[in-house]
Amino acid sequence: MVFNNFRNLITRCGGLGNTFSMWLRANFKPFWAALQNIPVIKDVLNQFYLSALLKKFIKSVPRLPNHNLRNDFPSLYTVYDESRTTYSRLLPRQPEYTEGLPDLDLASSCFLRENFVPETNRNLSLLIGFYAQWFSHQFFNTNPEDHTKVNQPVGINLGQLYGSTAERMKSLRSGKLGLLKSSVRNGLEFPPIIPIPKDESGQNKIPIPGDEMFDIPFPMANSIPCFAAVHVIFFRRHQYVCRELAKWASANGKTMSDEEMYQKAKIIVAINVLRLTMHDYVAEGLQSSHVKIKFDHKVKKSLIWKFFGPGTYHPSNAIQTEFNFLYRWHQFIPEEIKVVKDLPVSNNQDMKALVPDIDKYDNDSLTFPDPDSWFGEDWNAVKWLTEKENGLERLIFSAASQRAGKLTLLNTNKWLVKNVIKPGMKKCREYELASYNDYREHFGFRRVKKFEQITTDAAILAKLKQVYKDVDQVEYYPGIFAENKDFGGVHGPFLAAIGVGMTYCGIFASRLFETDIFNEKTLTSKGVELANEINYIRDVTRMHTNLGEAKVHFTVPKNNPV
């Protein structure tokens, strides 16, 4: 029994070498911590880890894609898509495999939750799910009229904050001091608040509840108050950066045009987001490895990269559709989102003393509607953030004070299964994506030969066997979430490996890493200071909300109730 379990673990992890590497990095925390506290070794280790990681995935995630959702074959369009808005794909279409798949309702039931299963390996808070949603929409803002495309050029461009086209960007700008347009309610600054467009019958033209919405690049965030709250924080960050640059310029007798101020602020906020994402979201949140990845804009110019990296590493012009489905973490969301009724925001000591445990407080809640219905006005983001007292602070603190769900099968709310998961699986079949086993093989992992090599969870195992006639029929989308979460991970070993690979291939494909802009000449001395002052989500909540020193993290304390 023990031997079989060990053999299944090795297969699931992709071989003995991968298994040993995962085990090594997930253990010996004091050793790794001590090593990473030595400045020179810390930098070398970080550069080596990133260089080796990107070299490992350069063939599996090609810079110039061979396939895309538009064509079933390699084409010049894929190579020369300078719009950078077409979804690529890692493997060609598999029509014969797709034709034999089980009923869609049955297959999507693999995700359906009976009882909420919390994430306990990393003790993630619900806040990490809403940050992931906000951050990833610069990659996955799929065009509703053409699902082979995204609405903006892919990459670290913060299109979800600034817009993607020149016309949209211009519409959001104030034309003064680089600032974005804004509305002020109760003395607080928000993105512009506008009426929701109506059709001739008086119904909302877009599926957003209520009468008002924020004029932001991703309108559907107006139906998800916590998503909108994260957006507002980074909107305020941009405004703050512009005003600080203006103060610096005035004090130093410098002049900067609106355009220069706007562009400098965008670069600074992009650096802030990258630092926060790598230092907090990944290293402190998602990553079970004790070898922590840090932001280093010089890594591609280092000697370590020269000797251990992939060599030539061009910016990519595509985003993988497989990455889109990998990033659908709807299991994070519980059956109801609890929201504290009150916070002592006027007293910083009281805020600092708050325990991030949602069940210690009187709560309101956001509950999902019936699967055949849409969200009611209680989900309207403008109402939550501008009309409810301390609405933004309550949403953010509450999300940071309750556990996220485990990213596994049989753990997704029924509304999300019907309205998000099932349509997603339908798209996978329309795109004729290859099987879970085919993708394992593509990334150099062993093919699994039996269901027990995917998971030892009895309920998930039974469900997979009910839905799929054999292990080779398991689909990519449910397959990656079915895996055991080995070595204390948030993800299974295959999903973790390809997720990290595609994430960092995407981050380092950004043209931000091809230019020398991280200096005072480009950003000013004040700009460099602003770029380096954000490392954690608590840094932006402390500066741009009334949460002060409240404990806002992507994890909850280990002793919080499960």
PDB file of N, CA and C in Angstrom, residues 3 14-15 26 84 167 178 196 203 259 306 338 420 431 487 539 548:
ATOM      1  N   PHE A   3       4.019   1.481  -0.777  1.00  0.00           N
ATOM      2  CA  PHE A   3       4.807   1.515  -2.015  1.00  0.00           C
ATOM      3  C   PHE A   3       3.959   2.006  -3.186  1.00  0.00           C
ATOM      4  N   GLY A  14       5.373  13.810 -11.964  1.00  0.00           N
ATOM      5  CA  GLY A  14       6.103  13.886 -13.224  1.00  0.00           C
ATOM      6  C   GLY A  14       7.447  13.203 -13.224  1.00  0.00           C
ATOM      7  N   GLY A  15       7.719  12.354 -12.217  1.00  0.00           N
ATOM      8  CA  GLY A  15       8.986  11.640 -12.180  1.00  0.00           C
ATOM      9  C   GLY A  15       9.691  11.824 -10.847  1.00  0.00           C
ATOM     10  N   ALA A  26       9.807  22.214  -0.370  1.00  0.00           N
ATOM     11  CA  ALA A  26       8.675  22.336   0.555  1.00  0.00           C
ATOM     12  C   ALA A  26       9.060  22.026   2.001  1.00  0.00           C
ATOM     13  N   ARG A  84      -1.564  41.436 -30.781  1.00  0.00           N
ATOM     14  CA  ARG A  84      -1.358  40.663 -29.556  1.00  0.00           C
ATOM     15  C   ARG A  84      -2.677  40.435 -28.818  1.00  0.00           C
ATOM     16  N   GLU A 167      -8.521  54.853 -27.700  1.00  0.00           N
ATOM     17  CA  GLU A 167      -9.784  55.566 -27.482  1.00  0.00           C
ATOM     18  C   GLU A 167     -10.292  55.366 -26.057  1.00  0.00           C
ATOM     19  N   GLY A 178      -1.801  64.019 -15.340  1.00  0.00           N
ATOM     20  CA  GLY A 178      -1.743  62.567 -15.510  1.00  0.00           C
ATOM     21  C   GLY A 178      -2.852  61.810 -14.815  1.00  0.00           C
ATOM     22  N   ILE A 196     -26.216  53.286 -15.499  1.00  0.00           N
ATOM     23  CA  ILE A 196     -26.144  52.074 -16.319  1.00  0.00           C
ATOM     24  C   ILE A 196     -27.018  52.279 -17.555  1.00  0.00           C
ATOM     25  N   GLN A 203     -34.771  48.319 -19.317  1.00  0.00           N
ATOM     26  CA  GLN A 203     -33.917  47.313 -18.690  1.00  0.00           C
ATOM     27  C   GLN A 203     -32.449  47.660 -18.935  1.00  0.00           C
ATOM     28  N   GLU A 259       0.825  64.215 -20.229  1.00  0.00           N
ATOM     29  CA  GLU A 259       1.180  62.934 -20.846  1.00  0.00           C
ATOM     30  C   GLU A 259       2.365  62.295 -20.136  1.00  0.00           C
ATOM     31  N   LYS A 306      22.647  34.460 -18.264  1.00  0.00           N
ATOM     32  CA  LYS A 306      23.481  34.131 -19.419  1.00  0.00           C
ATOM     33  C   LYS A 306      23.887  32.664 -19.421  1.00  0.00           C
ATOM     34  N   LYS A 338     -19.321  36.657   3.668  1.00  0.00           N
ATOM     35  CA  LYS A 338     -19.680  37.398   4.878  1.00  0.00           C
ATOM     36  C   LYS A 338     -18.987  38.759   4.878  1.00  0.00           C
ATOM     37  N   VAL A 420     -20.848  29.504 -15.141  1.00  0.00           N
ATOM     38  CA  VAL A 420     -19.450  29.770 -15.479  1.00  0.00           C
ATOM     39  C   VAL A 420     -18.710  28.490 -15.860  1.00  0.00           C
ATOM     40  N   TYR A 431     -13.307  24.204 -28.634  1.00  0.00           N
ATOM     41  CA  TYR A 431     -11.925  24.427 -29.044  1.00  0.00           C
ATOM     42  C   TYR A 431     -11.198  23.112 -29.297  1.00  0.00           C
ATOM     43  N   PHE A 487       2.665  18.017  -0.968  1.00  0.00           N
ATOM     44  CA  PHE A 487       3.702  18.885  -0.405  1.00  0.00           C
ATOM     45  C   PHE A 487       3.153  20.231   0.062  1.00  0.00           C
ATOM     46  N   ASP A 539       0.313  47.059   2.100  1.00  0.00           N
ATOM     47  CA  ASP A 539       0.912  48.358   1.812  1.00  0.00           C
ATOM     48  C   ASP A 539      -0.082  49.269   1.083  1.00  0.00           C
ATOM     49  N   GLY A 548      -5.974  51.513   7.688  1.00  0.00           N
ATOM     50  CA  GLY A 548      -4.830  51.756   8.561  1.00  0.00           C
ATOM     51  C   GLY A 548      -3.981  50.515   8.744  1.00  0.00           C
TER      52      GLY A 548
END
